[in-house]
XYZ file of C-alpha atoms in Angstrom:
779
model
C -22.036 58.572 27.730
C -24.094 59.223 24.728
C -27.462 59.561 26.661
C -25.661 62.048 29.107
C -24.616 64.344 26.370
C -20.623 63.423 27.157
C -18.512 63.865 24.426
C -16.924 60.673 23.382
C -13.584 61.057 21.790
C -11.371 58.860 18.919
C -9.273 57.366 22.235
C -12.748 55.877 23.199
C -13.210 54.359 20.172
C -10.079 53.173 20.129
C -10.462 50.900 23.353
C -13.704 49.974 22.272
C -12.078 48.463 18.724
C -8.958 46.914 20.844
C -11.810 45.396 23.208
C -13.331 43.825 20.245
C -9.878 42.460 19.056
C -9.255 40.596 22.075
C -12.707 39.157 21.741
C -12.636 38.617 17.873
C -16.158 40.412 18.049
C -16.517 41.144 14.356
C -20.090 42.123 14.576
C -19.957 44.587 17.585
C -16.465 46.340 15.881
C -18.761 46.567 12.649
C -21.409 48.598 14.899
C -18.597 51.041 16.113
C -17.356 51.552 12.810
C -20.548 52.482 11.795
C -20.763 54.367 14.587
C -17.348 56.373 13.841
C -18.535 57.138 10.285
C -21.446 58.386 11.164
C -19.727 61.091 13.396
C -18.083 62.579 10.494
C -14.653 62.712 8.986
C -13.209 64.001 12.372
C -13.340 60.631 13.705
C -13.257 58.651 10.630
C -10.163 60.231 9.113
C -8.375 60.260 12.494
C -5.199 58.438 12.311
C -5.412 56.701 15.740
C -8.983 55.543 14.752
C -7.790 54.611 11.380
C -4.757 52.577 12.585
C -7.223 50.873 14.890
C -9.451 49.533 12.270
C -6.704 47.816 10.509
C -5.670 45.942 13.387
C -9.159 45.140 13.839
C -10.167 43.927 10.373
C -7.007 42.298 10.252
C -7.196 40.359 13.242
C -10.687 39.184 12.663
C -9.481 37.904 9.235
C -11.425 40.299 6.963
C -8.668 40.267 4.414
C -10.422 42.632 1.791
C -11.731 45.153 4.026
C -8.297 45.377 6.111
C -6.629 45.457 2.736
C -8.811 48.204 1.544
C -8.555 50.320 4.731
C -4.348 49.781 4.831
C -4.052 51.217 1.496
C -6.370 54.142 2.282
C -4.358 55.243 5.209
C -2.787 58.560 4.772
C 0.038 57.579 7.267
C 1.628 53.900 7.785
C 3.016 53.316 10.893
C 4.483 50.406 12.811
C 1.242 49.064 13.989
C -0.638 49.100 10.550
C 2.028 47.510 8.707
C 2.474 44.625 11.770
C -1.248 43.800 11.449
C -1.488 43.613 7.375
C 1.885 41.357 7.286
C 0.517 39.021 10.093
C -3.071 38.983 8.305
C -1.215 38.066 5.020
C 0.824 35.355 6.570
C -2.441 33.834 8.742
C -4.534 33.626 5.460
C -1.613 31.800 3.487
C -0.854 34.798 1.529
C 2.959 34.326 1.934
C 4.285 35.893 -0.876
C 2.032 39.079 -0.276
C 3.539 39.000 3.454
C 6.979 38.889 2.644
C 6.486 41.419 0.157
C 5.016 43.628 2.994
C 7.799 42.951 5.020
C 10.442 44.227 2.504
C 8.560 47.623 1.656
C 7.774 48.087 5.140
C 11.586 48.331 5.377
C 12.286 50.367 2.662
C 9.795 52.873 4.045
C 11.635 53.296 7.199
C 10.034 51.137 9.573
C 12.237 48.456 11.252
C 10.154 45.082 11.916
C 10.056 44.054 15.483
C 9.678 41.326 17.387
C 6.061 40.704 16.560
C 6.616 41.084 12.799
C 9.638 38.838 12.276
C 7.763 35.724 13.492
C 5.161 36.278 10.680
C 7.705 37.027 8.025
C 9.363 33.308 8.948
C 6.604 31.817 8.991
C 5.744 33.121 5.629
C 9.326 31.961 4.446
C 8.549 28.349 5.783
C 5.461 28.035 3.862
C 7.238 29.121 0.634
C 10.255 26.950 1.738
C 12.227 30.029 0.870
C 15.330 29.104 3.136
C 17.486 31.737 1.623
C 15.337 34.723 2.797
C 14.777 32.939 5.627
C 18.279 33.130 6.577
C 18.160 36.795 5.643
C 15.367 37.556 8.073
C 17.529 35.393 10.821
C 20.142 37.493 10.197
C 18.505 40.720 10.737
C 16.946 39.098 14.094
C 20.380 38.675 15.327
C 21.382 42.143 14.341
C 18.469 43.847 15.826
C 18.675 41.970 18.997
C 16.100 39.783 18.874
C 17.901 36.360 19.103
C 16.974 36.234 23.182
C 13.365 36.480 22.364
C 11.757 32.932 22.581
C 9.044 33.926 20.222
C 11.471 34.653 17.514
C 13.783 31.724 18.305
C 10.411 29.108 18.039
C 9.694 30.644 14.593
C 13.140 30.256 13.484
C 12.962 26.343 14.648
C 9.617 26.320 12.953
C 10.777 27.894 9.812
C 14.083 25.641 9.307
C 11.930 22.964 10.250
C 9.594 23.383 7.135
C 12.292 23.964 4.517
C 13.768 21.099 5.948
C 16.963 22.336 7.321
C 16.816 20.079 10.727
C 20.631 20.939 11.710
C 19.625 24.683 11.931
C 16.656 24.087 13.508
C 18.356 21.837 16.302
C 20.980 24.705 16.459
C 18.968 27.768 17.188
C 16.916 25.479 19.849
C 20.137 24.572 21.823
C 21.137 27.851 22.015
C 18.163 29.575 23.242
C 18.756 30.573 26.771
C 15.069 30.329 27.814
C 12.652 27.492 26.212
C 8.643 28.096 26.680
C 6.462 25.206 25.676
C 5.929 27.270 22.405
C 9.572 26.500 21.713
C 9.282 22.722 22.605
C 6.595 22.337 20.396
C 8.393 24.135 17.799
C 11.112 21.197 17.991
C 8.896 18.410 18.316
C 6.682 19.037 15.455
C 9.721 20.337 13.400
C 10.983 16.384 13.868
C 7.598 15.043 13.314
C 6.879 16.789 9.694
C 10.535 15.363 8.626
C 9.875 11.762 9.484
C 12.336 12.091 12.375
C 9.625 10.243 14.598
C 12.431 9.000 17.195
C 14.361 12.337 17.801
C 10.598 14.233 17.950
C 9.778 11.310 21.015
C 13.639 11.806 22.429
C 13.019 16.177 22.817
C 9.358 14.919 24.395
C 10.749 13.470 27.151
C 13.369 16.111 27.854
C 10.463 18.605 27.797
C 9.083 16.316 30.599
C 12.310 16.115 32.333
C 12.528 19.927 32.687
C 9.247 20.178 34.036
C 7.391 21.775 31.157
C 3.575 21.249 31.212
C 2.491 20.094 27.917
C -0.506 21.471 25.656
C -2.407 19.926 23.262
C -0.078 20.701 20.499
C 2.325 18.999 22.453
C 0.752 15.378 22.710
C -1.090 15.418 19.408
C 2.658 15.841 17.965
C 3.963 13.150 20.301
C 1.375 10.677 19.411
C 1.782 11.586 15.659
C 5.210 10.228 16.252
C 4.162 7.210 18.039
C 1.873 6.093 15.320
C 4.199 6.421 12.593
C 6.778 4.506 14.700
C 3.739 1.813 15.474
C 4.904 2.385 19.031
C 1.960 1.048 20.947
C 3.587 1.761 24.823
C 4.340 5.157 24.170
C 1.547 6.296 22.631
C -0.792 4.829 25.426
C 1.623 6.912 27.589
C 0.971 10.090 25.543
C -2.866 9.515 25.821
C -2.419 8.786 29.522
C -0.089 12.140 29.844
C -3.353 13.893 28.057
C -5.610 12.865 30.603
C -3.467 13.535 33.672
C -2.854 16.892 32.501
C -6.364 17.662 32.300
C -6.191 18.521 28.513
C -9.499 18.995 26.869
C -10.639 16.358 24.203
C -11.216 18.690 21.398
C -10.983 18.050 17.848
C -7.086 18.433 17.783
C -6.145 16.224 20.522
C -9.219 13.589 19.892
C -8.465 13.519 16.425
C -4.566 12.649 16.982
C -5.445 10.018 19.794
C -7.984 8.361 17.137
C -5.350 8.648 14.107
C -2.373 6.928 16.702
C -4.826 4.072 18.186
C -6.298 3.582 14.239
C -2.828 3.597 13.007
C -1.615 0.790 15.151
C -4.947 -1.684 14.775
C -6.399 -0.581 18.025
C -9.767 0.299 16.511
C -12.060 -0.339 19.618
C -9.686 2.167 21.715
C -10.356 5.086 18.802
C -14.126 4.445 19.179
C -14.225 4.948 22.744
C -12.140 8.259 22.103
C -14.601 9.133 19.586
C -17.771 8.904 21.286
C -16.071 10.568 24.538
C -15.772 13.753 22.200
C -18.259 16.382 22.658
C -17.766 18.338 19.486
C -16.519 16.367 16.448
C -15.939 18.286 12.874
C -15.651 16.172 9.828
C -12.104 15.659 9.858
C -12.676 13.320 13.096
C -15.553 11.579 11.455
C -13.475 10.743 8.265
C -10.637 9.757 10.370
C -12.747 6.824 12.360
C -14.708 5.757 8.840
C -11.300 5.687 6.955
C -9.922 3.489 9.748
C -12.871 1.163 9.531
C -12.245 0.832 5.878
C -8.801 0.347 6.165
C -9.226 -2.743 8.477
C -12.129 -3.976 6.462
C -15.214 -3.299 8.549
C -16.828 -1.741 5.513
C -20.587 -2.339 7.106
C -19.152 -0.218 10.339
C -17.928 2.270 8.135
C -21.352 2.783 6.047
C -22.984 3.093 9.415
C -20.687 5.642 10.644
C -21.616 7.506 7.441
C -25.253 7.275 8.432
C -24.720 8.541 11.693
C -22.644 11.719 10.345
C -25.374 12.693 8.168
C -28.065 12.618 11.047
C -25.696 14.969 12.779
C -26.094 17.292 9.747
C -22.438 17.031 8.464
C -22.092 16.805 4.639
C -19.564 14.513 3.378
C -16.503 16.086 2.009
C -13.971 14.508 -0.593
C -12.320 12.861 2.215
C -15.593 10.962 3.168
C -16.260 9.755 -0.146
C -12.699 8.578 -0.974
C -13.433 6.317 2.080
C -16.600 5.361 0.652
C -15.257 4.645 -3.227
C -12.203 3.133 -1.536
C -14.607 0.524 0.487
C -16.411 0.029 -2.616
C -13.406 -1.127 -4.201
C -12.400 -3.293 -1.962
C -15.023 -5.357 -1.564
C -15.729 -5.133 -5.531
C -19.291 -3.690 -4.522
C -20.116 -1.691 -7.701
C -23.631 -0.950 -6.243
C -22.288 0.692 -3.401
C -19.684 2.733 -5.807
C -22.508 3.923 -7.946
C -24.245 5.370 -5.097
C -21.033 7.306 -4.105
C -20.534 8.209 -7.376
C -23.887 9.701 -7.647
C -23.719 11.227 -4.318
C -20.484 13.169 -5.929
C -22.369 14.201 -8.765
C -25.410 15.520 -7.274
C -23.080 17.967 -4.885
C -20.370 19.091 -7.242
C -17.565 17.078 -6.108
C -17.228 15.211 -8.951
C -14.841 17.638 -10.553
C -12.460 17.136 -7.457
C -9.389 15.020 -8.843
C -9.025 13.359 -5.820
C -12.561 12.067 -5.807
C -12.278 11.380 -9.648
C -9.125 9.173 -9.104
C -10.997 7.079 -6.602
C -13.948 6.826 -8.682
C -11.644 5.578 -11.303
C -9.850 2.830 -9.077
C -13.226 2.244 -7.572
C -14.625 0.933 -11.330
C -11.132 -0.361 -12.363
C -11.199 -3.099 -9.213
C -14.974 -3.712 -9.682
C -13.870 -4.748 -13.142
C -16.000 -1.961 -15.092
C -12.811 -0.393 -16.753
C -14.982 1.065 -19.340
C -16.775 3.200 -16.443
C -13.527 3.945 -15.155
C -12.505 5.437 -18.490
C -15.565 7.240 -19.106
C -15.245 8.842 -15.279
C -11.859 9.774 -16.548
C -12.884 11.358 -20.106
C -15.467 13.637 -18.140
C -12.872 15.041 -15.756
C -11.630 18.517 -17.105
C -8.921 18.892 -15.048
C -6.359 15.982 -14.822
C -3.544 15.829 -12.585
C -0.819 13.039 -12.724
C -2.577 11.276 -9.986
C -5.454 10.776 -11.940
C -3.513 9.520 -15.326
C -1.578 7.290 -13.173
C -4.805 5.663 -11.554
C -6.196 4.976 -14.846
C -2.522 3.396 -16.106
C -2.255 1.251 -13.110
C -5.997 -0.174 -13.832
C -5.073 -0.806 -17.808
C -2.049 -2.310 -16.509
C -3.621 -4.665 -13.682
C -5.721 -5.847 -16.241
C -2.728 -6.818 -18.713
C -4.095 -4.474 -21.246
C -0.478 -3.608 -22.296
C -1.695 -1.668 -25.690
C -4.356 0.750 -24.074
C -1.834 1.342 -21.232
C 0.779 2.369 -23.774
C -1.439 4.611 -25.617
C -2.353 6.098 -22.483
C 1.332 6.853 -21.773
C 1.882 8.413 -24.735
C -1.625 10.458 -24.626
C -0.950 12.076 -21.310
C 2.319 13.537 -22.509
C 0.813 14.713 -25.586
C -1.375 16.622 -23.214
C 1.507 18.263 -21.630
C 1.617 15.592 -18.403
C 4.953 14.760 -18.003
C 5.359 10.972 -16.570
C 6.813 10.019 -13.409
C 8.287 6.547 -11.988
C 4.924 5.626 -11.042
C 4.083 5.784 -14.697
C 6.582 3.784 -16.201
C 5.925 1.455 -13.442
C 2.639 0.776 -14.933
C 3.746 0.387 -18.655
C 6.006 -2.031 -17.437
C 3.762 -3.873 -15.109
C 1.001 -4.182 -17.913
C 3.676 -5.917 -20.671
C 4.248 -7.945 -17.438
C 0.855 -9.007 -17.232
C 0.490 -9.874 -20.899
C 3.411 -12.319 -20.472
C 5.522 -9.412 -23.042
C 8.603 -9.931 -21.365
C 10.666 -8.564 -23.949
C 8.873 -5.443 -24.034
C 8.740 -5.165 -20.255
C 12.332 -5.107 -20.222
C 12.561 -2.536 -23.215
C 10.594 -0.014 -21.223
C 13.146 -0.471 -18.167
C 15.836 0.261 -20.310
C 14.231 2.999 -21.847
C 13.120 4.551 -18.705
C 16.756 4.788 -17.327
C 18.274 5.950 -20.663
C 15.824 8.882 -20.474
C 16.782 9.861 -16.932
C 14.520 8.126 -15.014
C 15.824 6.155 -11.829
C 13.907 3.090 -11.167
C 12.187 3.108 -7.693
C 12.088 -0.135 -5.507
C 8.635 -0.809 -6.817
C 10.094 -0.655 -10.295
C 12.821 -3.399 -9.415
C 10.374 -5.384 -7.614
C 7.207 -5.419 -10.413
C 10.235 -6.737 -12.916
C 11.496 -9.277 -10.635
C 8.304 -10.523 -9.788
C 6.906 -10.352 -13.194
C 9.905 -12.291 -14.725
C 9.661 -15.011 -11.762
C 5.866 -15.240 -12.766
C 6.766 -15.881 -16.327
C 9.134 -18.500 -16.358
C 11.847 -16.155 -16.606
C 13.430 -17.328 -13.111
C 17.143 -17.047 -13.898
C 16.726 -13.706 -15.029
C 14.661 -12.535 -12.243
C 17.430 -13.660 -9.966
C 20.111 -11.862 -12.199
C 17.779 -8.741 -11.466
C 17.945 -9.484 -7.927
C 21.561 -9.623 -7.752
C 21.938 -6.112 -9.808
C 19.559 -4.217 -7.458
C 21.841 -5.201 -4.773
C 24.895 -3.951 -6.506
C 23.270 -0.650 -6.741
C 22.670 -0.256 -3.196
C 18.991 -0.865 -3.304
C 17.830 -2.961 -0.318
C 15.024 -5.582 -1.564
C 11.785 -5.024 0.267
C 9.500 -8.428 1.137
C 7.906 -8.638 -1.805
C 11.045 -8.593 -4.042
C 12.670 -11.120 -1.756
C 9.876 -13.300 -2.237
C 9.624 -13.205 -5.695
C 13.195 -13.964 -5.732
C 12.772 -17.213 -3.712
C 9.671 -17.745 -6.008
C 12.395 -17.919 -9.210
C 14.825 -20.194 -7.472
C 11.946 -22.491 -7.200
C 11.091 -22.321 -11.099
C 14.527 -23.181 -11.732
C 14.884 -25.426 -8.887
C 18.160 -23.759 -7.687
C 19.244 -24.580 -4.326
C 22.186 -22.767 -4.359
C 20.608 -19.138 -5.517
C 18.046 -20.103 -2.661
C 20.782 -20.466 0.165
C 22.511 -17.214 -1.008
C 19.103 -15.311 -0.499
C 18.291 -16.971 2.870
C 21.858 -15.868 3.712
C 20.851 -12.443 2.810
C 17.703 -12.926 4.682
C 19.573 -13.850 8.042
C 22.298 -10.761 7.436
C 19.566 -8.544 7.474
C 17.398 -9.562 10.262
C 14.300 -10.372 8.133
C 13.886 -14.148 8.883
C 11.685 -13.435 11.268
C 8.882 -11.712 9.151
C 6.168 -14.609 8.563
C 5.784 -14.098 4.322
C 9.634 -14.711 4.138
C 10.003 -17.399 6.476
C 7.035 -19.335 4.855
C 8.392 -18.533 1.136
C 11.851 -19.910 2.587
C 9.948 -23.442 3.601
C 8.277 -23.621 0.164
C 11.798 -23.072 -1.665
C 13.623 -25.493 0.138
C 10.510 -28.088 0.137
C 10.223 -27.590 -3.788
C 13.925 -27.396 -4.288
C 14.523 -31.005 -2.911
C 15.851 -30.004 0.792
C 12.986 -31.009 2.692
C 15.333 -31.638 5.856
C 16.548 -27.918 5.632
C 12.652 -26.591 4.868
C 11.691 -28.301 8.784
C 14.880 -26.666 10.235
C 13.456 -23.244 9.009
C 9.921 -23.991 10.203
C 11.641 -25.112 13.322
C 12.983 -21.913 14.092
C 10.053 -19.757 13.907
C 8.282 -19.708 17.145
C 5.142 -17.616 16.470
C 3.796 -19.851 13.812
C 0.556 -18.748 11.195
C -1.625 -20.651 9.040
C 0.285 -19.777 5.859
C 3.469 -21.111 7.456
C 1.872 -24.271 8.296
C 0.475 -24.923 4.872
C 3.828 -24.754 3.538
C 5.380 -27.408 5.656
C 2.335 -29.715 5.179
C 2.590 -29.158 1.140
C 6.703 -29.740 1.705
C 5.871 -32.981 3.358
C 3.053 -34.014 0.855
C 5.600 -33.103 -1.982
C 8.210 -35.494 -0.418
C 5.481 -38.186 0.094
C 5.999 -37.863 3.999
C 2.250 -38.282 4.551
C 2.956 -39.250 8.292
C 4.624 -36.014 9.237
C 1.970 -34.173 7.317
C -0.776 -35.838 9.142
C 1.264 -35.121 12.489
C 1.742 -31.355 11.406
C -2.084 -30.943 10.696
C -3.360 -32.308 14.034
C -0.345 -29.989 15.768
C -2.233 -27.158 14.202
C -5.222 -28.068 15.075
C -4.178 -28.483 18.527
C -2.612 -25.150 18.763
C -6.211 -23.687 18.067
C -5.559 -22.770 14.310
C -8.648 -23.490 12.079
C -7.438 -24.850 8.479
C -8.358 -23.659 5.389
C -8.943 -25.336 1.941
C -5.073 -25.012 1.146
C -4.356 -26.916 4.251
C -6.852 -29.703 3.341
C -5.654 -30.237 0.017
C -1.985 -30.319 1.126
C -3.063 -32.960 3.580
C -5.301 -34.739 1.021
C -2.291 -34.781 -1.464
C 0.014 -36.367 0.916
C -2.646 -39.139 1.479
C -2.527 -39.894 -1.907
C 0.821 -40.219 -2.461
C 1.238 -42.394 0.348
C -2.031 -44.501 -0.288
C -3.771 -43.717 3.112
C -7.457 -44.474 1.768
C -8.917 -44.422 4.908
C -7.260 -41.393 6.554
C -7.737 -39.184 3.281
C -11.635 -40.278 3.035
C -12.133 -39.496 6.957
C -10.553 -36.163 6.231
C -12.513 -35.336 3.601
C -15.745 -35.781 5.683
C -14.336 -33.853 8.716
C -13.471 -30.975 6.076
C -17.137 -31.023 5.079
C -18.772 -31.740 7.948
C -16.407 -30.227 11.260
C -14.655 -27.491 9.403
C -17.424 -26.176 7.138
C -14.883 -25.951 4.234
C -16.824 -25.829 0.855
C -14.528 -28.753 -1.464
C -13.302 -27.338 -4.224
C -11.944 -29.077 -7.644
C -8.594 -29.292 -6.345
C -10.186 -31.243 -3.015
C -12.261 -33.669 -5.392
C -9.099 -34.239 -8.113
C -6.874 -35.189 -4.369
C -10.066 -37.901 -3.117
C -10.200 -39.298 -7.060
C -6.389 -39.696 -7.442
C -6.306 -41.257 -3.828
C -8.887 -43.455 -4.744
C -7.640 -44.446 -8.175
C -4.234 -45.546 -6.852
C -5.823 -47.693 -4.565
C -7.693 -49.479 -7.340
C -11.266 -48.262 -6.624
C -11.671 -47.046 -9.862
C -15.609 -47.105 -9.457
C -15.405 -45.363 -6.093
C -13.586 -42.582 -7.914
C -15.843 -42.347 -10.767
C -18.968 -42.055 -8.637
C -17.445 -39.391 -6.610
C -16.631 -37.349 -10.075
C -19.960 -38.015 -11.273
C -21.494 -36.783 -7.906
C -19.174 -33.608 -7.960
C -21.486 -30.438 -8.129
C -19.641 -29.198 -10.835
C -18.175 -30.784 -14.374
C -14.944 -32.500 -13.930
C -11.935 -31.182 -15.244
C -9.259 -32.579 -17.549
C -6.778 -33.082 -14.532
C -9.299 -35.214 -12.522
C -10.250 -37.201 -15.653
C -6.583 -37.797 -16.257
C -5.525 -38.874 -13.245
C -8.156 -41.648 -13.141
C -7.413 -42.316 -16.712
C -3.609 -42.906 -15.736
C -4.996 -45.820 -13.010
C -7.128 -47.556 -15.581
C -3.432 -48.779 -17.638
C -2.207 -50.180 -13.872
C -5.614 -51.979 -12.939
C -6.319 -52.560 -16.625
C -9.947 -51.351 -16.783
C -10.071 -50.675 -20.711
C -13.329 -49.751 -21.007
C -13.427 -46.838 -18.086
C -10.585 -45.774 -19.795
C -11.777 -45.570 -23.197
C -15.015 -43.792 -21.696
C -12.597 -41.120 -19.851
C -10.614 -40.636 -23.188
C -13.568 -39.625 -25.308
C -14.560 -36.796 -22.328
C -10.926 -35.532 -22.549
C -10.313 -35.702 -26.226
C -13.296 -33.077 -26.171
C -11.808 -31.160 -23.253
C -8.420 -31.147 -24.632
C -8.318 -31.919 -28.545
C -4.775 -30.717 -28.915
C -3.089 -32.720 -25.897
C -1.353 -35.391 -27.059
C -0.897 -36.929 -23.566
C -4.271 -38.329 -23.689
C -3.841 -40.065 -26.823
C -0.243 -41.658 -25.155
C -2.388 -42.259 -21.840
C -5.208 -44.265 -23.745
C -2.585 -46.126 -26.015
C -0.746 -47.193 -22.812
C -3.460 -48.657 -21.355
C -4.139 -50.944 -24.819
C -0.758 -51.842 -24.933
C -0.766 -53.008 -21.404
C -3.645 -55.320 -22.226
C -1.807 -56.361 -25.663
C -4.377 -54.533 -27.682
C -2.053 -53.601 -30.365
C -4.613 -53.013 -33.080
C -5.846 -50.456 -31.051
C -2.300 -49.026 -30.535
C -1.966 -48.840 -33.895
C -5.303 -46.909 -34.740
C -4.178 -44.399 -32.130
C -0.706 -44.235 -33.560
C -2.520 -43.146 -37.141
C -5.105 -40.869 -35.400
C -2.038 -38.813 -33.815
C -0.554 -38.807 -37.290
C -3.439 -37.413 -38.920
C -4.013 -34.826 -36.020
C -0.706 -33.804 -36.655
C 0.276 -33.964 -32.554
C 3.368 -34.112 -31.194
C 4.756 -35.209 -27.701
C 6.108 -32.395 -25.688
C 9.594 -33.499 -25.741
C 10.894 -33.773 -21.949
C 13.456 -30.784 -20.600
C 15.521 -30.750 -17.796
C 18.229 -28.783 -16.480
C 21.017 -28.131 -13.810
C 23.242 -25.318 -12.485
C 26.906 -25.820 -12.643
C 28.340 -22.374 -10.586
C 26.960 -19.631 -12.105
C 25.497 -21.535 -15.379
C 22.531 -22.932 -16.007
C 22.646 -26.233 -18.522
C 19.364 -26.843 -20.229
C 18.644 -30.629 -21.856
C 15.929 -31.385 -24.285
C 15.017 -34.852 -25.228
C 16.510 -35.384 -28.838
C 18.528 -32.412 -28.804
C 21.905 -32.804 -29.143
C 23.364 -29.134 -29.296
C 25.072 -29.306 -25.845
C 28.838 -28.612 -26.400
C 29.146 -31.579 -24.007
C 26.916 -34.080 -25.532
C 29.206 -36.719 -26.523
C 30.498 -36.938 -22.952
C 27.283 -36.725 -21.496
C 25.973 -39.408 -23.597
C 28.838 -41.804 -22.862
C 28.348 -41.165 -19.140
C 24.746 -42.627 -19.650
C 25.635 -45.461 -21.325
C 27.883 -46.120 -18.419
C 25.449 -45.935 -16.146
C 22.899 -47.653 -17.760
C 25.561 -50.605 -18.263
C 25.505 -50.440 -14.240
C 22.166 -50.635 -14.132
C 21.460 -53.810 -16.122
C 24.878 -55.347 -14.138
C 22.739 -54.664 -10.981
C 19.670 -56.617 -12.493
C 17.591 -53.557 -13.699
C 15.051 -54.443 -16.746
C 13.828 -51.010 -18.710
C 10.054 -51.275 -19.437
C 9.556 -49.975 -22.992
C 6.088 -50.089 -24.801
C 5.308 -49.605 -28.366
C 2.773 -46.605 -26.840
C 5.278 -44.547 -25.189
C 7.065 -44.006 -28.326
C 3.855 -42.944 -30.273
C 4.700 -39.334 -30.666
C 8.568 -39.247 -30.408
């Protein structure tokens, strides 16, 4: 037309700009804009052209130019308002979108069914439920309620605001639903953690014959992943294939995410390598999956392939690398990742900084962790909590408390996670009273302890010898309707072992059955351990037999129980059954079986087992294994062979091994060996009176009373005292403690009278007590 000198009117330029809108052809549109300006104000100041230019730049997401042209308009109209509100909504400037919506209405322009969805999207982004309901009322008043586009936006808005009942009501009232409406409802449920409901809507959609889109399948796969629903997720993948959906970044990433979450890494790999185009998000998904499942080398190889594809690592990639370094305690790899962060200006990212602090802490370089923290200028709550947790895990309670107060001085209020770290720090440092004080303090300041708080305190009390308090806290937790998790239940069972309370153990067992937690292998393992150590091996066996799918730790607990009760035959039979099941025993298994052989005096079986452990099962012997064999040989009188084994060990013997051999010297009257061992023990444990008593017993048995007298004088000279024996019994809800030589119990007189009667009855039955001078050396 230009070559033929034909007049081109504004309407032609308007149509050309509209074509550029459809194609999102920014460069071509800019050339047309330049031609318009070149042709003078008749064209550039034309109302129709001005509106078209605003729409064009808005649809191409050129915010600054669109805003400038919009504000230069001499006369706004419905189309220019719709374009600028839509632009602000898409670009995430939700407040500006809503202000524009209000201003448009105030200027006499009634938003139509294209503007209302953008306003609803902005309400959802800001979670302004009140404003959203106002827009809903306006839509109904203007007769837009039947518009599927508006209704879908209402479902989306209510979903983002967490008002699911309103979203569902709008959805159910829709006379006509297209795939966008169905997608909105599914996404709504997934975003609010209602995964089963999301899957239900998906199935209803299939019944209605609506063909799914990539968004539909991606949302369904997210719900399947969250529920660990293998079968359903695979069906979703099949539907995507059968529907011919393109394996783009959105759908491909969703499928990879599903397979990764349910542990099917090989399937995730297959999908990844079939994708033609992969963005950084897709690569990050697979890399983080490898890290999560401990495949660090594969994750690092993927990082190298990613770099070959000319893709830059982002903060998510680096977080995965740093996490891998932390999990493997590979500080060299962690330093390389940290250097990359610094070179690429990612070290200021708080997420990366938190991962770096965590990595150095888990690699036992708390000094480096602190340095990274100090050099990070923008510190959020997560970063503070990461360093707090690092100090707490190391038991540095003073540093933890100091940092806790520092964060508050710098204007960062702590949350429950922060308080949990302070409690953990005290417990790791055996400061039980301080931990309990912090627990009370956080409640008085209005912080409600979380499940992790209760679990941390219960576990810490159980590990620090306060089993009775741990159980009381476990009961208090249930009174407050806080449902214990697996860790808190296992900790409570550990506390029952600590105080040898079969009664409490049975109560917790009842709780486990009522809440259908019985088939959890860690819980069942702890139950077997509790019953065995609380004296009920028959009940331990019943629990063991009730679990069909058995794993190695479960077998170990039962074998250890048999060993503890001296049932070596049963322990060996179960060990052989374990091997028949194709389960490879570990060092714990061998420790338990060797211990059982030692208790029963099965020398040949024990020695054969020790040999098989090294040659057939390739388990490297530890100090405990050698200790079991030494004890086995000692009890059977093979003292010379036991000593030769100690001397042949690849490491220095500890006091436990030497002590077991020393105790055997008394029984087999080997005074010279006893004296030799005692000299070593006195150097290893100079303050342990038990070693002096053991040697004294050996001298007394041999009738060497002069040596006994010398040892008595040496003990007095060193000021050593034998630790008094202690026992306890639970009657009802009360624990009764008894310490040797203590007469403080209110029923002492009655107790001693009963004991005297029992002693007389024993003597009448022919029992003669064995008492030697050595046994009262330290009393």
